[in-house]
CSV table of C-alpha atoms (C1' of nucleotides) in Angstrom, one decimal:
chain,number,residue,atom,x,y,z
A,639,MET,CA,73.5,120.5,126.0
A,640,GLU,CA,71.8,121.2,123.2
A,641,LEU,CA,73.9,120.8,120.3
A,642,LYS,CA,73.4,123.4,117.2
A,643,PRO,CA,72.6,121.7,114.0
A,644,VAL,CA,75.6,121.1,112.5
A,645,ALA,CA,76.8,119.6,115.8
A,646,GLU,CA,73.9,117.3,115.5
A,647,ARG,CA,74.7,116.2,112.2
A,648,PHE,CA,78.1,115.4,112.9
A,649,VAL,CA,77.5,113.3,116.0
A,650,LEU,CA,74.3,111.4,114.5
A,651,HIS,CA,77.0,110.8,111.0
A,652,TRP,CA,79.4,109.8,113.2
A,653,GLY,CA,77.0,107.3,115.1
A,654,GLU,CA,75.8,105.7,111.7
A,655,MET,CA,79.6,105.7,110.8
A,656,GLY,CA,80.6,103.5,114.1
A,657,SER,CA,79.3,100.0,113.2
A,658,THR,CA,81.3,100.4,109.5
A,659,TRP,CA,84.3,101.7,112.3
A,660,GLY,CA,83.9,98.8,114.7
A,661,VAL,CA,82.0,100.3,117.8
A,662,ASN,CA,78.2,100.7,118.4
A,663,ARG,CA,76.0,103.9,117.8
A,664,THR,CA,76.3,104.9,121.1
A,665,VAL,CA,79.8,104.6,121.4
A,666,ALA,CA,80.7,106.3,118.3
A,667,GLN,CA,78.0,109.4,119.3
A,668,VAL,CA,79.6,109.7,122.4
A,669,HIS,CA,83.2,110.1,121.3
A,670,ALA,CA,82.0,112.5,118.7
A,671,LEU,CA,79.8,114.6,120.9
A,672,LEU,CA,82.9,114.7,123.7
A,673,PHE,CA,84.8,115.8,120.2
A,674,ILE,CA,82.9,118.5,119.4
A,675,ALA,CA,82.1,119.6,123.0
A,676,GLY,CA,85.7,120.4,123.2
A,677,ARG,CA,85.4,120.3,127.0
A,678,PRO,CA,84.9,117.3,129.8
A,679,LEU,CA,81.4,116.2,130.2
A,680,HIS,CA,80.2,114.4,132.6
A,681,ALA,CA,77.9,110.8,132.0
A,682,GLU,CA,75.1,112.6,133.0
A,683,GLU,CA,75.1,115.0,130.4
A,684,ILE,CA,76.1,113.0,127.7
A,685,ALA,CA,73.2,110.8,128.7
A,686,GLU,CA,70.6,113.8,128.6
A,687,THR,CA,72.3,115.6,125.4
A,688,LEU,CA,72.4,112.0,123.2
A,689,GLY,CA,68.5,110.8,124.9
A,690,VAL,CA,69.9,107.3,125.9
A,691,ALA,CA,70.6,105.4,129.3
A,692,ARG,CA,73.0,106.2,131.6
A,693,SER,CA,73.9,102.8,131.8
A,694,ASN,CA,74.5,102.7,128.1
A,695,VAL,CA,77.0,105.9,128.6
A,696,SER,CA,78.7,103.9,131.6
A,697,MET,CA,79.4,100.8,128.9
A,698,SER,CA,80.3,103.2,126.1
A,699,LEU,CA,82.5,105.1,128.0
A,700,ARG,CA,84.3,102.4,129.6
A,701,GLU,CA,84.4,100.6,125.5
A,702,LEU,CA,86.1,104.7,124.4
A,703,GLN,CA,88.5,103.8,127.3
A,704,ASN,CA,89.5,100.5,125.9
A,705,TRP,CA,90.4,102.5,122.7
A,706,ASN,CA,92.4,104.3,124.7
A,707,LEU,CA,89.8,107.8,123.2
A,708,ILE,CA,89.4,109.0,126.1
A,709,ARG,CA,90.7,109.9,130.1
A,710,VAL,CA,89.1,110.7,133.0
A,711,VAL,CA,89.5,114.2,134.3
A,712,HIS,CA,88.2,115.9,137.3
A,713,LEU,CA,87.0,119.6,137.9
A,714,LEU,CA,87.8,121.1,141.1
A,715,GLY,CA,84.6,121.3,143.3
A,716,ASP,CA,82.1,118.6,141.4
A,717,ARG,CA,82.5,114.8,142.2
A,718,ARG,CA,81.4,113.7,139.0
A,719,ASP,CA,83.9,112.0,136.4
A,720,HIS,CA,84.5,113.9,133.6
A,721,PHE,CA,85.9,112.7,130.2
A,722,ASP,CA,87.8,114.5,127.8
A,723,VAL,CA,88.8,113.3,124.1
A,724,THR,CA,92.1,114.5,123.0
A,725,SER,CA,91.1,117.2,120.3
A,726,ASP,CA,94.0,117.0,118.0
A,727,VAL,CA,93.1,114.8,115.0
A,728,TRP,CA,96.4,113.4,114.6
A,729,ASN,CA,96.8,111.9,118.1
A,730,LEU,CA,93.3,110.7,117.1
A,731,PHE,CA,94.1,109.0,113.7
A,732,ARG,CA,96.9,107.4,115.2
A,733,THR,CA,95.1,105.8,118.4
A,734,VAL,CA,92.3,104.5,116.1
A,735,VAL,CA,95.1,103.1,113.7
A,736,ARG,CA,96.7,101.6,116.6
A,737,GLU,CA,93.9,99.5,118.5
A,738,ARG,CA,92.4,98.8,114.7
A,739,LYS,CA,95.8,97.1,113.7
A,740,SER,CA,96.2,95.1,116.7
A,741,ARG,CA,92.6,93.9,116.6
A,742,GLU,CA,92.6,93.0,113.1
A,743,PHE,CA,95.6,92.9,111.5
A,744,ASN,CA,97.6,91.8,114.2
A,745,PRO,CA,96.0,88.5,115.8
A,746,THR,CA,95.6,87.3,111.8
A,747,VAL,CA,99.5,87.7,111.4
A,748,ASN,CA,100.0,85.7,114.4
A,749,VAL,CA,97.5,82.7,113.1
A,750,LEU,CA,99.5,82.8,109.8
A,751,ARG,CA,102.6,82.6,111.5
A,752,GLU,CA,101.2,79.4,113.7
A,753,CYS,CA,100.7,78.0,110.7
A,754,THR,CA,103.6,78.5,108.5
A,755,GLN,CA,105.0,77.0,111.4
A,756,SER,CA,102.7,73.5,112.4
A,757,PRO,CA,103.8,70.6,111.5
A,758,ASP,CA,100.8,69.8,109.3
A,759,PHE,CA,102.3,73.0,106.9
A,760,SER,CA,103.9,70.9,104.4
A,761,ARG,CA,100.8,68.2,103.8
A,762,GLU,CA,99.5,71.2,102.3
A,763,ASP,CA,98.8,71.5,98.3
A,764,ALA,CA,102.1,73.5,97.0
A,765,GLY,CA,99.8,76.2,96.0
A,766,ALA,CA,98.4,76.9,99.4
A,767,GLN,CA,101.2,76.6,101.1
A,768,ALA,CA,102.5,79.6,98.5
A,769,ARG,CA,99.6,81.7,99.3
A,770,ILE,CA,99.9,81.3,103.3
A,771,LYS,CA,103.2,82.5,103.1
A,772,GLU,CA,102.5,85.8,100.5
A,773,THR,CA,100.3,86.8,102.9
A,774,LEU,CA,102.5,86.0,105.8
A,775,ALA,CA,104.8,88.1,103.9
A,776,LEU,CA,102.6,91.1,103.0
A,777,MET,CA,101.0,91.5,106.4
A,778,GLU,CA,104.8,91.0,107.8
A,779,VAL,CA,105.7,94.3,105.9
A,780,LEU,CA,102.4,95.9,106.2
A,781,SER,CA,103.1,95.7,110.1
A,782,THR,CA,106.3,96.8,110.4
A,783,TRP,CA,105.8,100.0,108.0
A,784,ALA,CA,103.0,100.8,110.1
A,785,ASP,CA,104.3,100.7,113.1
A,786,GLU,CA,107.2,103.1,111.8
A,787,MET,CA,105.0,105.7,110.3
A,788,LEU,CA,103.0,105.6,113.6
A,789,ALA,CA,106.3,106.6,115.1
A,790,LEU,CA,107.2,109.5,113.5
A,791,LYS,CA,106.3,112.9,114.4
A,792,PRO,CA,102.8,113.8,112.6
A,793,GLU,CA,104.9,116.1,110.9
A,794,THR,CA,107.0,114.2,109.3
A,795,LEU,CA,104.5,111.9,108.5
A,796,MET,CA,102.1,115.0,106.9
A,797,LYS,CA,104.9,115.9,104.7
A,798,ILE,CA,105.3,111.9,103.7
A,799,LEU,CA,101.5,112.0,103.1
A,800,LYS,CA,101.6,115.5,101.1
A,801,LEU,CA,104.4,114.1,98.9
A,802,GLY,CA,102.3,111.4,97.7
A,803,ALA,CA,102.9,109.0,94.6
A,804,ARG,CA,106.1,111.5,94.4
A,805,ILE,CA,107.7,109.8,96.5
A,806,GLN,CA,108.4,107.3,94.4
A,807,ASN,CA,111.2,109.6,92.6
A,808,LEU,CA,112.7,109.9,95.6
A,809,VAL,CA,112.9,105.8,96.4
A,810,ALA,CA,114.0,105.6,92.4
A,811,LYS,CA,116.7,108.0,92.9
A,812,ALA,CA,117.6,106.3,96.6
A,813,LYS,CA,118.4,103.1,94.5
A,814,ARG,CA,120.6,105.0,92.0
A,815,THR,CA,122.5,106.8,94.3
A,816,PRO,CA,122.1,103.9,97.8
A,817,LYS,CA,123.9,106.2,100.0
A,818,ALA,CA,121.0,109.2,99.7
A,819,ASP,CA,118.7,106.6,102.2
A,820,GLY,CA,120.8,106.9,105.3
A,821,ALA,CA,120.9,105.1,108.0
A,822,SER,CA,118.3,104.5,110.6
B,342,MET,CA,86.1,68.8,99.6
B,343,GLU,CA,87.8,67.8,102.6
B,344,LEU,CA,90.2,70.8,104.2
B,345,LYS,CA,93.6,69.8,105.5
B,346,PRO,CA,94.4,71.1,109.2
B,347,VAL,CA,96.3,73.7,108.7
B,348,ALA,CA,93.7,74.9,105.2
B,349,GLU,CA,91.1,74.6,108.0
B,350,ARG,CA,92.4,76.2,110.7
B,351,PHE,CA,92.9,79.3,108.1
B,352,VAL,CA,89.5,79.2,106.9
B,353,LEU,CA,87.7,79.2,110.3
B,354,HIS,CA,90.4,81.8,111.3
B,355,TRP,CA,89.3,84.3,108.5
B,356,GLY,CA,86.0,83.3,109.9
B,357,GLU,CA,86.6,84.7,112.9
B,358,MET,CA,87.8,88.2,111.1
B,359,GLY,CA,85.3,88.7,109.6
B,360,SER,CA,83.2,90.4,112.1
B,361,THR,CA,86.0,92.9,112.9
B,362,TRP,CA,86.5,92.8,109.4
B,363,GLY,CA,83.2,94.3,108.5
B,364,VAL,CA,81.8,90.9,106.8
B,365,ASN,CA,79.7,88.0,108.6
B,366,ARG,CA,82.0,84.9,109.3
B,367,THR,CA,80.3,82.9,106.4
B,368,VAL,CA,81.4,85.8,103.7
B,369,ALA,CA,84.8,85.5,105.6
B,370,GLN,CA,84.7,81.9,105.1
B,371,VAL,CA,83.8,81.4,101.7
B,372,HIS,CA,86.7,84.0,100.8
B,373,ALA,CA,89.3,82.3,102.4
B,374,LEU,CA,88.1,78.6,101.4
B,375,LEU,CA,88.6,80.1,97.6
B,376,PHE,CA,91.8,81.5,98.5
B,377,ILE,CA,93.2,78.3,100.2
B,378,ALA,CA,91.8,76.3,97.1
B,379,GLY,CA,93.5,77.6,94.0
B,380,ARG,CA,91.0,77.1,92.0
B,381,PRO,CA,87.0,78.5,91.0
B,382,LEU,CA,84.9,75.9,93.0
B,383,HIS,CA,81.2,75.7,92.8
B,384,ALA,CA,78.5,77.0,95.0
B,385,GLU,CA,77.7,73.3,96.1
B,386,GLU,CA,81.3,72.4,97.2
B,387,ILE,CA,81.0,75.4,98.8
B,388,ALA,CA,77.9,74.9,101.4
B,389,GLU,CA,79.4,71.3,101.8
B,390,THR,CA,82.8,71.7,102.9
B,391,LEU,CA,82.1,74.3,104.8
B,392,GLY,CA,78.5,72.7,105.9
B,393,VAL,CA,76.3,76.1,105.8
B,394,ALA,CA,73.2,76.1,103.8
B,395,ARG,CA,73.2,76.4,99.8
B,396,SER,CA,71.4,79.7,100.1
B,397,ASN,CA,74.0,81.3,102.6
B,398,VAL,CA,76.8,80.5,100.3
B,399,SER,CA,74.8,82.3,97.3
B,400,MET,CA,73.8,85.0,99.7
B,401,SER,CA,77.6,85.0,100.2
B,402,LEU,CA,78.7,84.9,97.1
B,403,ARG,CA,77.2,88.2,96.1
B,404,GLU,CA,79.0,89.8,98.6
B,405,LEU,CA,82.2,89.1,97.8
B,406,GLN,CA,81.4,90.3,94.2
B,407,ASN,CA,79.8,93.5,95.8
B,408,TRP,CA,83.5,93.7,97.2
B,409,ASN,CA,84.7,93.0,94.0
B,410,LEU,CA,86.7,90.4,95.6
B,411,ILE,CA,85.6,87.5,93.7
B,412,ARG,CA,84.4,86.8,89.7
B,413,VAL,CA,82.2,84.1,88.1
B,414,VAL,CA,84.3,81.5,85.5
B,415,HIS,CA,82.5,78.8,83.4
B,416,LEU,CA,84.4,75.4,82.7
B,417,LEU,CA,83.5,73.3,80.2
B,418,GLY,CA,81.0,70.9,80.1
B,419,ASP,CA,79.9,72.5,83.2
B,420,ARG,CA,76.4,75.1,83.5
B,421,ARG,CA,77.3,75.5,87.2
B,422,ASP,CA,78.8,79.1,88.0
B,423,HIS,CA,82.7,78.9,89.8
B,424,PHE,CA,83.6,81.3,91.7
B,425,ASP,CA,87.4,82.3,91.3
B,426,VAL,CA,89.4,84.4,93.6
B,427,THR,CA,92.2,86.5,93.1
B,428,SER,CA,95.4,84.1,94.3
B,429,ASP,CA,98.0,87.6,94.2
B,430,VAL,CA,97.2,89.0,97.7
B,431,TRP,CA,98.9,92.4,96.1
B,432,ASN,CA,95.7,92.2,94.4
B,433,LEU,CA,93.8,91.0,97.3
B,434,PHE,CA,94.9,93.6,99.7
B,435,ARG,CA,94.6,96.7,97.0
B,436,THR,CA,90.9,95.9,96.2
B,437,VAL,CA,90.4,95.5,100.4
B,438,VAL,CA,92.2,98.8,101.5
B,439,ARG,CA,90.0,100.4,98.0
B,440,GLU,CA,86.7,99.0,98.9
B,441,ARG,CA,87.1,99.8,102.7
B,442,LYS,CA,87.9,103.1,102.0
B,443,SER,CA,84.4,103.5,100.2
B,444,ARG,CA,82.5,102.3,103.2
B,445,GLU,CA,84.4,103.6,105.5
B,446,PHE,CA,86.0,107.1,104.9
B,447,ASN,CA,84.9,108.4,101.7
B,448,PRO,CA,81.5,108.9,103.5
B,449,THR,CA,82.4,110.8,106.6
B,450,VAL,CA,85.0,113.0,104.2
B,451,ASN,CA,81.4,113.9,102.1
B,452,VAL,CA,79.3,115.0,105.3
B,453,LEU,CA,82.2,116.6,107.0
B,454,ARG,CA,82.3,118.6,103.5
B,455,GLU,CA,78.8,119.6,103.4
B,456,CYS,CA,78.9,120.4,107.4
B,457,THR,CA,81.7,123.1,106.3
B,458,GLN,CA,79.6,124.3,103.7
B,459,SER,CA,76.9,124.9,105.4
B,460,PRO,CA,75.0,127.6,106.0
B,461,ASP,CA,74.6,126.6,109.9
B,462,PHE,CA,78.8,126.3,110.1
B,463,SER,CA,79.1,129.4,111.6
B,464,ARG,CA,76.8,129.4,114.2
B,465,GLU,CA,79.2,126.6,115.4
B,466,ASP,CA,81.8,127.4,118.7
B,467,ALA,CA,84.8,128.1,116.7
B,468,GLY,CA,86.9,125.4,118.7
B,469,ALA,CA,84.0,123.5,117.1
B,470,GLN,CA,84.6,125.1,113.5
B,471,ALA,CA,88.1,124.0,113.9
B,472,ARG,CA,88.2,120.8,114.7
B,473,ILE,CA,85.6,119.9,112.3
B,474,LYS,CA,87.8,121.7,109.9
B,475,GLU,CA,90.9,120.2,111.0
B,476,THR,CA,89.4,116.3,111.0
B,477,LEU,CA,88.3,116.9,107.4
B,478,ALA,CA,91.5,117.9,106.3
B,479,LEU,CA,93.4,115.2,107.6
B,480,MET,CA,90.8,113.0,105.8
B,481,GLU,CA,91.3,114.5,102.8
B,482,VAL,CA,95.3,114.1,102.7
B,483,LEU,CA,94.1,111.0,103.9
B,484,SER,CA,92.2,109.7,100.9
B,485,THR,CA,94.4,111.6,98.3
B,486,TRP,CA,97.2,110.2,99.6
B,487,ALA,CA,95.7,106.9,99.5
B,488,ASP,CA,94.5,106.4,96.4
B,489,GLU,CA,98.0,107.6,94.7
B,490,MET,CA,99.9,104.9,96.6
B,491,LEU,CA,96.9,102.5,95.6
B,492,ALA,CA,97.6,103.6,91.5
B,493,LEU,CA,101.2,102.8,92.2
B,494,LYS,CA,102.2,99.0,90.6
B,495,PRO,CA,102.6,96.8,93.1
B,496,GLU,CA,106.9,96.4,93.3
B,497,THR,CA,107.0,100.2,93.6
B,498,LEU,CA,104.6,101.0,96.6
B,499,MET,CA,106.8,97.2,98.6
B,500,LYS,CA,109.6,99.3,97.9
B,501,ILE,CA,108.3,102.5,99.7
B,502,LEU,CA,107.1,99.9,102.4
B,503,LYS,CA,110.6,98.4,102.9
B,504,LEU,CA,111.4,101.8,103.3
B,505,GLY,CA,109.5,102.1,106.4
B,506,ALA,CA,110.9,105.0,108.5
B,507,ARG,CA,114.0,105.8,106.3
B,508,ILE,CA,112.1,107.1,103.7
B,509,GLN,CA,112.0,111.0,106.2
B,510,ASN,CA,115.9,110.8,105.2
B,511,LEU,CA,114.7,111.3,101.6
B,512,VAL,CA,112.3,113.3,102.7
B,513,ALA,CA,114.5,115.4,104.8
B,514,LYS,CA,116.9,115.3,101.9
B,515,ALA,CA,114.1,116.4,99.3
B,516,LYS,CA,113.6,119.6,101.1
B,517,ARG,CA,117.0,120.6,101.6
B,518,THR,CA,117.5,119.9,97.7
B,519,PRO,CA,114.3,121.1,96.3
B,520,LYS,CA,115.1,119.5,92.8
B,521,ALA,CA,114.8,115.8,93.9
B,522,ASP,CA,111.3,115.4,93.9
B,523,GLY,CA,111.1,115.6,90.4
B,524,ALA,CA,107.9,116.0,89.2
B,525,SER,CA,104.8,113.8,88.3
C,1325,DC,C1',79.9,106.4,160.2
C,1326,DC,C1',75.9,108.1,158.2
C,1327,DG,C1',73.6,109.9,154.2
C,1328,DA,C1',73.5,111.6,149.9
C,1329,DT,C1',75.3,111.7,145.0
C,1330,DA,C1',77.8,109.1,141.8
C,1331,DT,C1',79.4,105.1,138.9
C,1332,DT,C1',78.5,100.2,137.9
C,1333,DT,C1',76.6,95.8,137.3
C,1334,DC,C1',72.8,93.3,135.8
C,1335,DA,C1',68.8,91.1,134.1
C,1336,DG,C1',65.6,91.3,131.0
C,1337,DT,C1',63.8,93.0,126.6
C,1338,DA,C1',63.9,95.3,122.1
C,1339,DC,C1',66.4,95.1,117.7
C,1340,DT,C1',69.4,93.7,114.3
C,1341,DT,C1',71.5,90.6,112.1
C,1342,DA,C1',72.7,85.5,110.3
C,1343,DC,C1',71.1,81.7,108.9
C,1344,DA,C1',68.2,77.5,107.1
C,1345,DG,C1',65.0,75.3,103.9
C,1346,DA,C1',61.0,76.0,101.0
C,1347,DA,C1',59.3,78.1,96.7
C,1348,DA,C1',59.7,80.6,93.0
C,1349,DT,C1',62.9,81.8,89.5
C,1350,DT,C1',66.3,81.0,85.7
C,1351,DA,C1',68.9,79.0,82.2
C,1352,DG,C1',70.5,75.0,79.4
C,1353,DC,C1',69.4,70.9,76.8
C,1354,DG,C1',67.1,67.6,74.4
D,676,DC,C1',58.0,73.6,74.2
D,677,DG,C1',58.9,71.3,78.6
D,678,DC,C1',62.3,68.9,81.7
D,679,DT,C1',65.6,69.5,84.5
D,680,DA,C1',70.0,71.3,87.0
D,681,DA,C1',71.2,75.4,89.0
D,682,DT,C1',70.3,79.5,91.2
D,683,DT,C1',68.4,83.4,93.8
D,684,DT,C1',64.6,84.9,96.4
D,685,DC,C1',61.5,84.4,101.0
D,686,DT,C1',59.9,83.5,105.3
D,687,DG,C1',60.5,81.8,109.2
D,688,DT,C1',63.6,81.2,113.4
D,689,DA,C1',67.6,81.6,115.8
D,690,DA,C1',71.7,84.1,117.0
D,691,DG,C1',73.8,87.6,118.6
D,692,DT,C1',74.0,92.6,119.7
D,693,DA,C1',72.8,97.1,122.1
D,694,DC,C1',69.7,99.1,125.0
D,695,DT,C1',66.7,100.2,129.5
D,696,DG,C1',65.6,100.6,134.0
D,697,DA,C1',66.6,98.8,138.5
D,698,DA,C1',69.5,97.3,141.4
D,699,DA,C1',74.0,97.0,144.0
D,700,DT,C1',78.0,99.6,145.0
D,701,DA,C1',81.3,102.5,145.6
D,702,DT,C1',82.5,107.6,146.9
D,703,DC,C1',82.4,111.7,148.9
D,704,DG,C1',80.9,115.3,152.2
D,705,DG,C1',79.5,116.4,156.5
DNA sequence: CCGATATTTCAGTACTTACAGAAATTAGCG
DNA sequence: CGCTAATTTCTGTAAGTACTGAAATATCGG
C-alpha cells in the first residue's frame, strides 16, 4: 500500500511518539497505519508499507492485541489474518487510558497500600508516613474518579469535558443545595 | 543516609515504575528519595544512599529540574547545592500532568493541526480525513479541559474528583435549567 | 495426509540508553 | 590569585531493547 503524504506524516509521527507513550516505534506505526487505512490489513501488507520485517510486524500486532487496541478479523476466501483497529477515537482514547492506568498507576497504588499496612510502617519518620499516606489517598481518589469517568457514555463525558472549568460553579451550587447532586 | 525498610521499598518501587513513567530508574529513585527524605539533600548523600555514581546523580538532578520537580536550595555555611522536592502531593501531581501533557500530547496536537491544514490533506481518503479531524477535535477538547482543571485550586479540583460520576447529574440538571452553569 | 501458504518463535545483530570513572570546569575561600 | 571542594561534562562500557532473517510450527485446501 502506498501512503499519501499526510498519511505518511501521520504514521511517522505516531511512531516517533510511541517511545513517549510506552510502546516502540513499530508498534505505534502499525497502529497508526491501521487507523489511517480504515480497513483491516494483513501482516504482509503492513510489513511492506512500513518497510519492516514480517516478524517484527507479528510481534507488534501481538503487542497491540495485549493493549486491546486491535482485533483479528477474517475475510471470506482469504486465509490470512486481518487486523482491525477501532476507528472510533473515543474508544481508542478510553482503551489507552484504561491500559495506561493499569500499567502506570495501579501497581503503585498497590505498593503504597502494602507500605502503609506493613508492620514496619510505624518505624518511618512521621513526615515520611504522612507523605506516603497523602500520596496513596490522592491516587485512590484519582483512580476511583478515572474508573467512573471511563464508565460514562462518551456523550456524557464529552459534555463534562466541554463544560471545563465552569464545572466548579455547579459544584459550588450543589454544595449550597445538597439535593442537586442526586443519588447514584 | 540509611533508609528504613518501607522507605527503601518506596524508593525501589518508584525506580521500577520510572521506565513506564518515561524517566529512567535513577531519575525516579532520586525523586523518590528526596520525597521520602522530606529535607533537601546534596548530591553526595544521594549517590551514597542509592549506591550510584556521583555523575549519574548529577545527570538525574538535571533531568528532575527539567521536569520542574526539584529546585536548588542552599544551607548557611554549606557550599554544596542541596535539592528540594515539593512535599505537597497535589503540586507533584499537577507538575507531572502538566509536563507529561506537554511531552506526550501537545506535539501530536500540533502535528495533527498541520496535517489538516496541509494542502495535501484533501488528497487523502475521505475516511482518513474524517478520522484525523476527529482525533484532533477530541485531543483539543481534552487539552483545553486539562489546562482548565490544572488551573483550579486543589480544593476545588478535589471536590470535583470526589463527586465522581455523580457529576453527570449536575450536568444534566444544568442542561434543563441553563442558568445553573453561571459564567466564568 | 500432502503441499502450499500463513504465522510464530528464535537466535544473532544492530541500535539505543544508562551508567561509571576520569577529566575538565566552576565557584568559593583565604 | 592560587588552592580546594563541588559540580558538570565527557568517553568508554555495559545493559537493555528493537529488529532482521531463518527456522519451526500451524493452518487450510485439495
